[in-house]
Short mmCIF file of C-alpha atoms and ligand atoms in Angstrom, two decimals:
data_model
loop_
_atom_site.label_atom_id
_atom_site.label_comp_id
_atom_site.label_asym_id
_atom_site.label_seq_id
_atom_site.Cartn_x
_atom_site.Cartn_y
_atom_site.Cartn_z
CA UNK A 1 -40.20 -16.20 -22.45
CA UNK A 2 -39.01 -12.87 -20.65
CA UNK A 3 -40.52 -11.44 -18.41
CA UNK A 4 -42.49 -8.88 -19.61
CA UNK A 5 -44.16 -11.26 -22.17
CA UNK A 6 -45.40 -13.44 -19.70
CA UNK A 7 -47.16 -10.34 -17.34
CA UNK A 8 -48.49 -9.12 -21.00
CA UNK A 9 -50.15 -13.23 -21.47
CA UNK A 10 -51.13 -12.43 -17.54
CA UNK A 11 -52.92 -9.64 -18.23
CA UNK A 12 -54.79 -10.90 -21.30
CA UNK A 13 -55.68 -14.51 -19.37
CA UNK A 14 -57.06 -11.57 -16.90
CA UNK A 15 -58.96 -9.48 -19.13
CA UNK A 16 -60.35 -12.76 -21.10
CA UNK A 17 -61.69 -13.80 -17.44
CA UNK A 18 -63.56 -10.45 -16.97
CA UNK A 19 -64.74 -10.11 -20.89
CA UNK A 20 -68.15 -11.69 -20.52
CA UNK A 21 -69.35 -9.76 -17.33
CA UNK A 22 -71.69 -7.39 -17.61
CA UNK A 23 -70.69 -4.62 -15.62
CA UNK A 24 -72.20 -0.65 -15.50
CA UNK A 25 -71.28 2.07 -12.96
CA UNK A 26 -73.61 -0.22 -10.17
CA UNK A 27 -74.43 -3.49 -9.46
CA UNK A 28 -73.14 -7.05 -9.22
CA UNK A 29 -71.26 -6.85 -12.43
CA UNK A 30 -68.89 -4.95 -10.78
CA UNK A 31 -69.22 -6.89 -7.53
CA UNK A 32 -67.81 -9.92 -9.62
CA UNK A 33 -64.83 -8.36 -11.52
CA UNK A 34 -63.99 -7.05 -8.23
CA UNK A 35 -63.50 -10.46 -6.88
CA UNK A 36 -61.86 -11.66 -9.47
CA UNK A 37 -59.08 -8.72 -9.26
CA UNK A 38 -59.21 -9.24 -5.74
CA UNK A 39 -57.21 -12.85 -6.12
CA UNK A 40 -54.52 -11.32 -7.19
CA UNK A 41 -54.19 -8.43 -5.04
CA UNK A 42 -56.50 -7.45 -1.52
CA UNK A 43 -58.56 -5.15 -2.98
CA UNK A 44 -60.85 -3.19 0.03
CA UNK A 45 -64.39 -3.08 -1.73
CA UNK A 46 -66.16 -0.35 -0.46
CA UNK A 47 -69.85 -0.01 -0.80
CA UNK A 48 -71.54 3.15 -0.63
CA UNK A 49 -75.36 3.86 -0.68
CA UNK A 50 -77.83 5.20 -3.55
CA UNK A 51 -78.67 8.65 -2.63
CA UNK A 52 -75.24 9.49 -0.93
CA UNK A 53 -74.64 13.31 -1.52
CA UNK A 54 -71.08 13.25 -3.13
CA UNK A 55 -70.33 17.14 -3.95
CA UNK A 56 -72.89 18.05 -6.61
CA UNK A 57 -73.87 14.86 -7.49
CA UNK A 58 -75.80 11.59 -5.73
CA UNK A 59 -74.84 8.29 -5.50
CA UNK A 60 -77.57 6.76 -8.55
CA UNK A 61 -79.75 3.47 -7.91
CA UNK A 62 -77.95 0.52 -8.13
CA UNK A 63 -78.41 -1.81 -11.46
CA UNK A 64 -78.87 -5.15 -12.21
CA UNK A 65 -79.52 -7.40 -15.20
CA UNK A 66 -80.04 -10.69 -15.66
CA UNK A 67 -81.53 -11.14 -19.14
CA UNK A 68 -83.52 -9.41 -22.33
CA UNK A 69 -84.20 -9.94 -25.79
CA UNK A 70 -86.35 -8.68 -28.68
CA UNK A 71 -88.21 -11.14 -30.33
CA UNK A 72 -90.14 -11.37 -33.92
CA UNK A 73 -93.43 -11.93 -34.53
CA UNK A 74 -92.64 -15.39 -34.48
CA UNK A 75 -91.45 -15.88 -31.81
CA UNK A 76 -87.67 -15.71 -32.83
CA UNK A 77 -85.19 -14.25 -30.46
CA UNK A 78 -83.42 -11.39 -33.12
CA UNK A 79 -81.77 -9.81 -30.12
CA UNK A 80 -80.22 -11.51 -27.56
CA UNK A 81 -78.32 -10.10 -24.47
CA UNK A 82 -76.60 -13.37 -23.54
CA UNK A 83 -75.41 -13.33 -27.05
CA UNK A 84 -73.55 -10.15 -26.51
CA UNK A 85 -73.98 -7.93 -23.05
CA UNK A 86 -73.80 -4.90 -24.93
CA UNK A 87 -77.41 -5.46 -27.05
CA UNK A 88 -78.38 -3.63 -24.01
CA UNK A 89 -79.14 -0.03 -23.53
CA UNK A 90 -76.31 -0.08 -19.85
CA UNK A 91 -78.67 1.17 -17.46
CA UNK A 92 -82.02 0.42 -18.94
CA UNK A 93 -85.33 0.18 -17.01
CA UNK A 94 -87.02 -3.16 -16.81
CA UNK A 95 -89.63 -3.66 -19.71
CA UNK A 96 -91.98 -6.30 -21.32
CA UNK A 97 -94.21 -5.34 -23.90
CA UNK A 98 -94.93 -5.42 -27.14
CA UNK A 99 -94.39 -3.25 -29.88
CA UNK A 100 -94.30 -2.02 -33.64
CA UNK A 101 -90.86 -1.97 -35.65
CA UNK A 102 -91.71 1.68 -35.91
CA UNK A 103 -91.73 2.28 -31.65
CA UNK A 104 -89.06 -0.03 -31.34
CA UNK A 105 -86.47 1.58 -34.05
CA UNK A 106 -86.77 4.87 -31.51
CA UNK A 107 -85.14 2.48 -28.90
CA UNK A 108 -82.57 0.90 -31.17
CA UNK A 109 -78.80 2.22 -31.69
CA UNK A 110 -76.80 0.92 -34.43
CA UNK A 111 -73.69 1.96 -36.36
CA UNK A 112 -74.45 2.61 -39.97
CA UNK A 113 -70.50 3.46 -40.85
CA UNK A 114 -69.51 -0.24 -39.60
CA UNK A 115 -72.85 -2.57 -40.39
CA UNK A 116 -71.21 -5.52 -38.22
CA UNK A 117 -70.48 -3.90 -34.75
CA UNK A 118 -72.53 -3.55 -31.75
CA UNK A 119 -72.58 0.04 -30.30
CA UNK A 120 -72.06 0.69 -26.62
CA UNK A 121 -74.18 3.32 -25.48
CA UNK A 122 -75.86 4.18 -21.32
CA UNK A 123 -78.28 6.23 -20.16
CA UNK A 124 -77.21 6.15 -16.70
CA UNK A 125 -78.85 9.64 -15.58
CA UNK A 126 -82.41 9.48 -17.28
CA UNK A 127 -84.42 6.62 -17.38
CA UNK A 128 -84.79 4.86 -20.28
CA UNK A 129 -85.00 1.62 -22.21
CA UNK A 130 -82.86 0.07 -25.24
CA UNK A 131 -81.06 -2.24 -27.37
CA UNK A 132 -77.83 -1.96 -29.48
CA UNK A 133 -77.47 -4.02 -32.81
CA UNK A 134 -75.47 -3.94 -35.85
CA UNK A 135 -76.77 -2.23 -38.66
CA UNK A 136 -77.19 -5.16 -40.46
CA UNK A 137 -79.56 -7.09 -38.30
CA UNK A 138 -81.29 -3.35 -37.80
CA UNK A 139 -81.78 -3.41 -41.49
CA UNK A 140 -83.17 -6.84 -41.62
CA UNK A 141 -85.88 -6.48 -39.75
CA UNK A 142 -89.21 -6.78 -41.27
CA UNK A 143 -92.12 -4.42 -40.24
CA UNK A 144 -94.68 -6.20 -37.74
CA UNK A 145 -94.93 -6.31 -33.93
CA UNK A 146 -91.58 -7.23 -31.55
CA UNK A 147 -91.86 -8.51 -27.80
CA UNK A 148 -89.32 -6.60 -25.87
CA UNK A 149 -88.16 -7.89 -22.79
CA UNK A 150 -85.67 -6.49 -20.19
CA UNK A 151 -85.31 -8.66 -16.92
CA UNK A 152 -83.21 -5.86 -14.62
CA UNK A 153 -83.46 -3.63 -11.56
CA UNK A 154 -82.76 -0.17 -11.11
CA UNK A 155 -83.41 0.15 -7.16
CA UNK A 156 -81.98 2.14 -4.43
CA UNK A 157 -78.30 -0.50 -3.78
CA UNK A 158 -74.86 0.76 -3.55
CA UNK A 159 -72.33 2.14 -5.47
CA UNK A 160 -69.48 -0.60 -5.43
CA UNK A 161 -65.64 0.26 -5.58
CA UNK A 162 -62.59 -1.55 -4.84
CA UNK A 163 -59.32 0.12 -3.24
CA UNK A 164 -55.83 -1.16 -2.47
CA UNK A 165 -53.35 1.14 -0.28
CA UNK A 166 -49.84 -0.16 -0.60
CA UNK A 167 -47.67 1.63 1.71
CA UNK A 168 -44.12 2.72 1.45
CA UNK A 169 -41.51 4.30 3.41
CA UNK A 170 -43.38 7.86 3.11
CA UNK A 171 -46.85 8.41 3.14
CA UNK A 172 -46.74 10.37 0.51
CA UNK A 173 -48.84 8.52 -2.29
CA UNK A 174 -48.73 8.14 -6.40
CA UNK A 175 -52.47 7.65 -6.96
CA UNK A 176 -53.54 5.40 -9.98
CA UNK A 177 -56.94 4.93 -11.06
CA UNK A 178 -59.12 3.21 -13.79
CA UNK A 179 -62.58 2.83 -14.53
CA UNK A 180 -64.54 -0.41 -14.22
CA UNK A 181 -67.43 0.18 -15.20
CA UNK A 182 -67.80 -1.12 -19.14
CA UNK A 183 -69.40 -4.09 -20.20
CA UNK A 184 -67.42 -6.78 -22.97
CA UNK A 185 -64.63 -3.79 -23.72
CA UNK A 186 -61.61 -5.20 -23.41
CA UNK A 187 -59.67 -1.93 -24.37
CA UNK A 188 -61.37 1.09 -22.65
CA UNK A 189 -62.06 -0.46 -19.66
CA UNK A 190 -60.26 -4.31 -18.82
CA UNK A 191 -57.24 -3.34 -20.08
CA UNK A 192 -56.55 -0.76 -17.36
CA UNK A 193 -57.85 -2.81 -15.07
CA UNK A 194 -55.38 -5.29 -16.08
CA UNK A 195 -52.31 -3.00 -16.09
CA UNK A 196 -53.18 -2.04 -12.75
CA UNK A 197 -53.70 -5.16 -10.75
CA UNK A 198 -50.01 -6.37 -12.67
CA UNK A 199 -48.67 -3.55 -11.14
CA UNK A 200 -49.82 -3.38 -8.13
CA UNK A 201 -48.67 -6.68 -7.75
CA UNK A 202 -45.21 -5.93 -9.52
CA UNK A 203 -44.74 -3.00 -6.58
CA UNK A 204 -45.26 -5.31 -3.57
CA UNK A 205 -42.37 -6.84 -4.33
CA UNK A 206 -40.14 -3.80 -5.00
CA UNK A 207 -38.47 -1.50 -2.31
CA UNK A 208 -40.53 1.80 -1.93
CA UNK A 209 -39.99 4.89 -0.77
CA UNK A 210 -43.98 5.98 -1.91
CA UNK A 211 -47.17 4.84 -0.74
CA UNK A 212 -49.56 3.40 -3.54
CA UNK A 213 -53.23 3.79 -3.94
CA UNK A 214 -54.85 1.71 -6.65
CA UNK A 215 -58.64 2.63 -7.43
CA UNK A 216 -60.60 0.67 -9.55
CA UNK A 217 -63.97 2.87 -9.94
CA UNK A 218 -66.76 3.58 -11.93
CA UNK A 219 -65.65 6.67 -14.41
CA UNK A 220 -66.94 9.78 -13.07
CA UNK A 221 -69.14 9.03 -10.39
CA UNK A 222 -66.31 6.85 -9.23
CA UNK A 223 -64.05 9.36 -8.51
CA UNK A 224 -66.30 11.62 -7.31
CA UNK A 225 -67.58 9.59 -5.08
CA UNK A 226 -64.02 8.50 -3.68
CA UNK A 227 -63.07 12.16 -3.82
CA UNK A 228 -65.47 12.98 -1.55
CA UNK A 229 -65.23 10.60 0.90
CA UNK A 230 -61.47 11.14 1.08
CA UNK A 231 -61.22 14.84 0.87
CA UNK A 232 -58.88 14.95 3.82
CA UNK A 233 -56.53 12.40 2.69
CA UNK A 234 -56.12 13.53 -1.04
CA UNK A 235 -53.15 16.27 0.03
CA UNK A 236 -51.15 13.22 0.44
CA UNK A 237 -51.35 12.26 -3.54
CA UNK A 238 -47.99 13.87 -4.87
CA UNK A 239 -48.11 12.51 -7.88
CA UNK A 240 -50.80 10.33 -9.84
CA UNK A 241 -51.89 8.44 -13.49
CA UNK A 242 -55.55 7.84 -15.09
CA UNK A 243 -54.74 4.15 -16.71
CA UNK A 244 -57.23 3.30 -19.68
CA UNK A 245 -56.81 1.91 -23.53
CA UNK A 246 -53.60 0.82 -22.59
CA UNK A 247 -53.79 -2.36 -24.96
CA UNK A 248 -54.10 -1.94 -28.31
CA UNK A 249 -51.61 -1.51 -31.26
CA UNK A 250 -51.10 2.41 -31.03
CA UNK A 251 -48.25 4.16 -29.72
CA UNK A 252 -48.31 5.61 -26.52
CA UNK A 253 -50.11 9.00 -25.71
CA UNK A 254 -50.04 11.33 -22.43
CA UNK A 255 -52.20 14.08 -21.48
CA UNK A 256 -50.42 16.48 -19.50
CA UNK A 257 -52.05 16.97 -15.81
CA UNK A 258 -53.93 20.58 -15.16
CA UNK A 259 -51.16 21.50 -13.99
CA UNK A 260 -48.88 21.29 -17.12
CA UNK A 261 -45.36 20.92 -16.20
CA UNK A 262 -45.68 18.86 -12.31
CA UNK A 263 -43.06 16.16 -11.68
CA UNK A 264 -45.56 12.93 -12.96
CA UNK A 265 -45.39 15.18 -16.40
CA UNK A 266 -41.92 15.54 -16.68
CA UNK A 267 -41.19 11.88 -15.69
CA UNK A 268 -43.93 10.44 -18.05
CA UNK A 269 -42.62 12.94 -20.93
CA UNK A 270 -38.70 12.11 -19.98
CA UNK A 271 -39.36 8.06 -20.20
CA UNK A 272 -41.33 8.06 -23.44
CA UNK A 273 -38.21 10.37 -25.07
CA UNK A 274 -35.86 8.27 -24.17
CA UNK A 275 -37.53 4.81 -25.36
CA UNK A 276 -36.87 6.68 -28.92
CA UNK A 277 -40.10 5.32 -30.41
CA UNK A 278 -43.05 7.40 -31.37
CA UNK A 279 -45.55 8.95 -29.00
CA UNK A 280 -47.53 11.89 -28.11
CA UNK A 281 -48.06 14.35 -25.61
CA UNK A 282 -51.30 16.09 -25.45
CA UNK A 283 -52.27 19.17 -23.10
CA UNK A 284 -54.64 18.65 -20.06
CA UNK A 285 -58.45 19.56 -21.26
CA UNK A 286 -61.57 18.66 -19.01
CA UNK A 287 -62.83 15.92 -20.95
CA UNK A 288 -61.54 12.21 -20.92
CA UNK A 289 -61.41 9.93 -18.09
CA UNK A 290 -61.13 10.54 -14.17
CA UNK A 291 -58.17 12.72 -14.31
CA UNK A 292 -61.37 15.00 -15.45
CA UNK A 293 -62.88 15.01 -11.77
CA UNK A 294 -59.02 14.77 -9.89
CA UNK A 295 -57.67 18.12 -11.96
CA UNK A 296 -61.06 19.83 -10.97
CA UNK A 297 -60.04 23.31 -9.76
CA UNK A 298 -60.77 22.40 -6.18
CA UNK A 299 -57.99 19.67 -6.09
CA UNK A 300 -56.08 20.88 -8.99
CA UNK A 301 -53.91 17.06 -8.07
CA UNK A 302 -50.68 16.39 -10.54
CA UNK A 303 -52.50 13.61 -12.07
CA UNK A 304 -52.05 12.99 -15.78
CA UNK A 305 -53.29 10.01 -17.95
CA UNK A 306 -51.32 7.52 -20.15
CA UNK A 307 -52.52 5.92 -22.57
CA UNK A 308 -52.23 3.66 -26.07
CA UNK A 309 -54.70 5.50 -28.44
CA UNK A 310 -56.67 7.54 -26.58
CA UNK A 311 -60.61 7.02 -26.44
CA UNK A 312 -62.93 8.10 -29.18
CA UNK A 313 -59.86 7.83 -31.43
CA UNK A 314 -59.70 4.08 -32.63
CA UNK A 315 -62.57 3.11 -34.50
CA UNK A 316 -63.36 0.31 -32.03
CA UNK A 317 -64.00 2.41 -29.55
CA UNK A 318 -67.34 2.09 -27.84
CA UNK A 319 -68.06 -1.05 -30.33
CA UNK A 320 -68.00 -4.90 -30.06
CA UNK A 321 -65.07 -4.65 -31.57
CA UNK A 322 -63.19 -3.37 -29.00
CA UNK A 323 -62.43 -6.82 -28.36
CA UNK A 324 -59.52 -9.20 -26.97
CA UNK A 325 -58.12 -9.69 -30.29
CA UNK A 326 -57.45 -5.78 -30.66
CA UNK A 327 -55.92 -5.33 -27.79
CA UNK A 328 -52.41 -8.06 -27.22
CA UNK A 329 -50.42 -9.20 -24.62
CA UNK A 330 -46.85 -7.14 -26.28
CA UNK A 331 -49.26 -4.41 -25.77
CA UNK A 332 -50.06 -4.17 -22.49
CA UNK A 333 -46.95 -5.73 -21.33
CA UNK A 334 -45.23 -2.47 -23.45
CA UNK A 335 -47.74 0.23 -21.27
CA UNK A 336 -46.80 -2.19 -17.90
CA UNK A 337 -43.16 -1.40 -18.44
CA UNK A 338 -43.38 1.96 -19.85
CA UNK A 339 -45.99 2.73 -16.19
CA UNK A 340 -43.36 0.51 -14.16
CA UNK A 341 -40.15 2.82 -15.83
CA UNK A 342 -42.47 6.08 -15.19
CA UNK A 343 -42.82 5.01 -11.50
CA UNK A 344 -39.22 4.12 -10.85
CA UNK A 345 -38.35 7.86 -11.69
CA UNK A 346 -40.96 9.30 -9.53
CA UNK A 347 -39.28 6.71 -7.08
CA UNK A 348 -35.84 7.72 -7.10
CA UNK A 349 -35.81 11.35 -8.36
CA UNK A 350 -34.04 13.38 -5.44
CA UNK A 351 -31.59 15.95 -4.92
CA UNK A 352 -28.16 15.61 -4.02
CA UNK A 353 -25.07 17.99 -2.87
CA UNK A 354 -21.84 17.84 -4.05
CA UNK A 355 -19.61 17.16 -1.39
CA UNK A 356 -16.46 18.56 -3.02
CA UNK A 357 -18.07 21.17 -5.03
CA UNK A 358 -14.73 23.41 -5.14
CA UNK A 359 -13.77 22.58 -8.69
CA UNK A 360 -14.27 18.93 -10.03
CA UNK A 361 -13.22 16.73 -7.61
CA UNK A 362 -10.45 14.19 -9.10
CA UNK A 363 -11.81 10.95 -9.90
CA UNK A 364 -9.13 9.14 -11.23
CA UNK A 365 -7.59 9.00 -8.34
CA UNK A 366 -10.70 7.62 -6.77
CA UNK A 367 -10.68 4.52 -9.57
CA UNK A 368 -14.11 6.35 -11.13
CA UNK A 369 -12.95 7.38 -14.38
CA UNK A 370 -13.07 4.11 -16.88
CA UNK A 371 -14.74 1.92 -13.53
CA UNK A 372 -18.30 2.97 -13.97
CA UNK A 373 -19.13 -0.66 -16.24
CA UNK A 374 -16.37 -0.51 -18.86
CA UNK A 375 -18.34 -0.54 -21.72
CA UNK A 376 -18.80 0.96 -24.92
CA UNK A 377 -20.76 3.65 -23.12
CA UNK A 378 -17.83 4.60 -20.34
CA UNK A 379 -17.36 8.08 -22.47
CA UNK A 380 -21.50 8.90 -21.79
CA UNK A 381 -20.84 7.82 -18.59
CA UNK A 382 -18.12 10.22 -17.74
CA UNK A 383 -20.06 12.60 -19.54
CA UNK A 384 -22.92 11.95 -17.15
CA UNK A 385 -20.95 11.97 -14.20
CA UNK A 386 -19.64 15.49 -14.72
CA UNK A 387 -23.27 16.02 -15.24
CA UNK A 388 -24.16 14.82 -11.85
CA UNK A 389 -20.96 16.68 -9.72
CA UNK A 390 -22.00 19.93 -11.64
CA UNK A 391 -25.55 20.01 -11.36
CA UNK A 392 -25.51 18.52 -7.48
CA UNK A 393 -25.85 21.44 -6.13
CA UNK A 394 -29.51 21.31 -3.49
CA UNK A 395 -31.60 22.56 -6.39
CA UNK A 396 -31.47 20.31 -9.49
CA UNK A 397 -33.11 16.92 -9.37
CA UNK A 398 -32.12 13.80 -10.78
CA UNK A 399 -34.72 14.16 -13.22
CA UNK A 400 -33.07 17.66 -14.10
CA UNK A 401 -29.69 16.13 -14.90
CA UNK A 402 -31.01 13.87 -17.17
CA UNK A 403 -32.55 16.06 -19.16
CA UNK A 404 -30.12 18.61 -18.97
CA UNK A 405 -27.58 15.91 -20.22
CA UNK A 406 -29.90 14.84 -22.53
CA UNK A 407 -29.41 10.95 -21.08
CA UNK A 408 -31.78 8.36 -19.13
CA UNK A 409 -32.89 8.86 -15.95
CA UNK A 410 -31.79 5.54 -15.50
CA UNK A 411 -27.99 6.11 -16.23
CA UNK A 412 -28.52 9.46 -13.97
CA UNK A 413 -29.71 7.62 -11.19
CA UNK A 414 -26.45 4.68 -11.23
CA UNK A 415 -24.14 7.36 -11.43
CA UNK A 416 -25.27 8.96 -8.73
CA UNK A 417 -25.44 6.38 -6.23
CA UNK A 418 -22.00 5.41 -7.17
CA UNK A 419 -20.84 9.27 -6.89
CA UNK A 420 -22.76 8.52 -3.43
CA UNK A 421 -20.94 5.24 -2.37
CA UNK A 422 -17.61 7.14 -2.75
CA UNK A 423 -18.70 9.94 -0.70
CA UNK A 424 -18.87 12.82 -3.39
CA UNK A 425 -22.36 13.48 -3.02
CA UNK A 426 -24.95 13.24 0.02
CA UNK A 427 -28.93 13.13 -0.75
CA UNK A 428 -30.36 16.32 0.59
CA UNK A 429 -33.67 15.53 2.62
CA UNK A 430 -37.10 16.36 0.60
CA UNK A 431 -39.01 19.03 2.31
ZN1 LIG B 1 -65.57 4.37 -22.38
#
């Protein structure tokens, strides 16, 4: 087994573990998939209190469940939240009453188009009470009265968030974030989580010349929150991703930060090119996940957001049937490799002069024409290294060259540190 199929079985064993919570933007849901993230890498959980004034926004109560149910006149339990977390309305008040099929339909959501699936839906900023069912138990039920319980809390608590700073050689930082705050979705939502913890761990054993800050928030409050709290620290962030649906089947898809054309854009773009397989690019808008609240005029950050098929776009999406068998281990272990060749760039992008920049220098005499492998590709790689001695010149990155040679970063980057090791080119500084 290589590698990269064993992280992707990782990351499902992971994502299997942290299925059955029931997490929502509060409460001990989170607390617990938190934990369990938090054996694998030391996550710093921060709490912070209802009510907190985070820009334009407050911190909400904090919510907790424990059980609820609908039950027929009989007596017969027709919904049942430890069947499925998401029969519940995320964020509904506590209830216990009983009622006709006719008040109780106004509190039911269902998906007519797909008559097995369980909708997700919240209500996290007004106050209100529900269940989710398929359509098919929704059509089943007979007229007569219903008890409906819901057994949870929505009380002044905290807002719960886990962070992990991994420090590098610079304190400049690549900033990658993903919501935790779904229920049983194992794509939007789990997966990201996944991806992230894998690579976080996957980093602290490489050499870096970055700082790393992994977030694992609740979407939109989440960042805000963390925003705010760290407004002095977020010039640091040079460069930044939004992980979610990063499991399933479809090809991969990036959204272009607010800023359109920063260095995480290019190196995203320049990666998924050169794997030759389908993808898409898609411009920034202000909708989507957290990269929403970080490309908010008043940071304006180069953060952009990868993804498999982005949300609202697979029918699963916000259903029970955004499941673990949707999203697979070749899956996520494809998005871990195709975040881990992203980062790499960002890593080891820099600008170099040409020592000998008065015509081409001669390189046979220096053993470098026909030395650099010996392969079938020595002709691209004397094509690249002409590439290189041209284009080294203070101003053109690494990631330039590459794409002005039309060639992999990676190729870019050995040539260069063997044009280095023989003295024909010297790293300028970054500013
Ligand atoms: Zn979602």
């Amino acid at each position: 087994m290589s590698v990269e199929e064993r992280v992707g079985r990782e990351m499902h064993a992971l994502m299997a573990e942290l299925y059955p919570i029931c997490r929502s933007i509060t409460g001990d849901g989170v607390r617990q998939s938190l934990a369990i993230l938090g054996r694998h890498i030391p996550l710093q959980i921060e709490e912070v209190a209802s009510g907190t004034a985070v820009f334009d926004w407050a911190v909400p109560n904090e919510w907790n469940i424990w059980d609820a149910w609908v039950k027929n006149a009989v007596g017969e339990k027709v919904i049942d939240f430890q069947q499925c977390n998401l029969h519940v309305l995320n964020y509904s008040v506590p209830i216990h009453r009983r009622v006709s099929l006719g008040e109780l339909q106004e509190h039911l959501h269902s998906l007519p188009e797909y008559p097995d699936w369980i909708p997700y839906r919240t209500s996290y900023y007004r106050e209100n009470w529900g269940f989710c069912l398929s359509d098919r138990v929704r059509q089943s039920l007979p007229e007569g009265e219903y008890e409906v319980f819901i057994d949870a809390t929505l009380a002044p608590g905290h807002l719960t968030y886990g962070e992990y700073y991994l420090p590098g050689e610079s304190e400049d930082e690549i900033l990658l974030s993903c919501h935790s705050c779904h229920p049983s979705l194992a794509n939007d939502n789990l997966a990201g989580m996944a991806v992230a913890t894998f690579l976080a761990k996957a980093l602290q054993e490489k050499k870096r010349r970055y700082s790393y800050r992994f977030l694992f928030i609740p979407g939109t409050i989440g960042s805000i929150t963390w925003l705010a709290r760290n407004e002095d620290r977020v010039s640091r962030i040079k460069h930044g991703l939004v992980l979610a649906c990063v499991g399933d089947p479809g090809h991969l898809t990036y959204k272009r930060s607010r800023r359109g054309n920063a260095e995480i854009d290019r190196a995203v773009i320049h990666v998924l090119r050169q794997a030759a397989r389908p993808y898409d690019v898609v411009d920034f808008s202000p909708y989507g996940y957290d990269e929403r609240q970080y490309c908010s005029p008043g940071f304006n950050l180069a953060v952009g957001s990868l993804t498999r098929t982005p949300h609202g776009r697979y029918p699963q999406y916000h259903t029970s049937a955004d499941n673990l068998d949707l999203v697979q281990p070749e899956y996520l272990a494809d998005s871990f490799a195709t975040y881990l060749a992203v980062l790499d760039v960002l890593e080891k992008n820099k600008t170099y002069l040409n020592t000998n920049p008065k015509c081409e220098p001669q390189l046979g005499k220096r053993g470098l024409y026909g030395a650099l492998g010996g392969l079938q590709d020595t002709r691209e790689r004397e094509m690249v290294m002409l590439w290189v001695l041209n284009l080294a010149d203070g101003t053109h990155t690494l990631l330039d060259m590459a794409e002005r040679a039309g060639t992999s970063f990676a190729l870019v980057s050995q040539v260069a540190s063997v044009l280095e090791a023989h003295g024909l080119l010297t790293a300028v500084a970054p500013d």
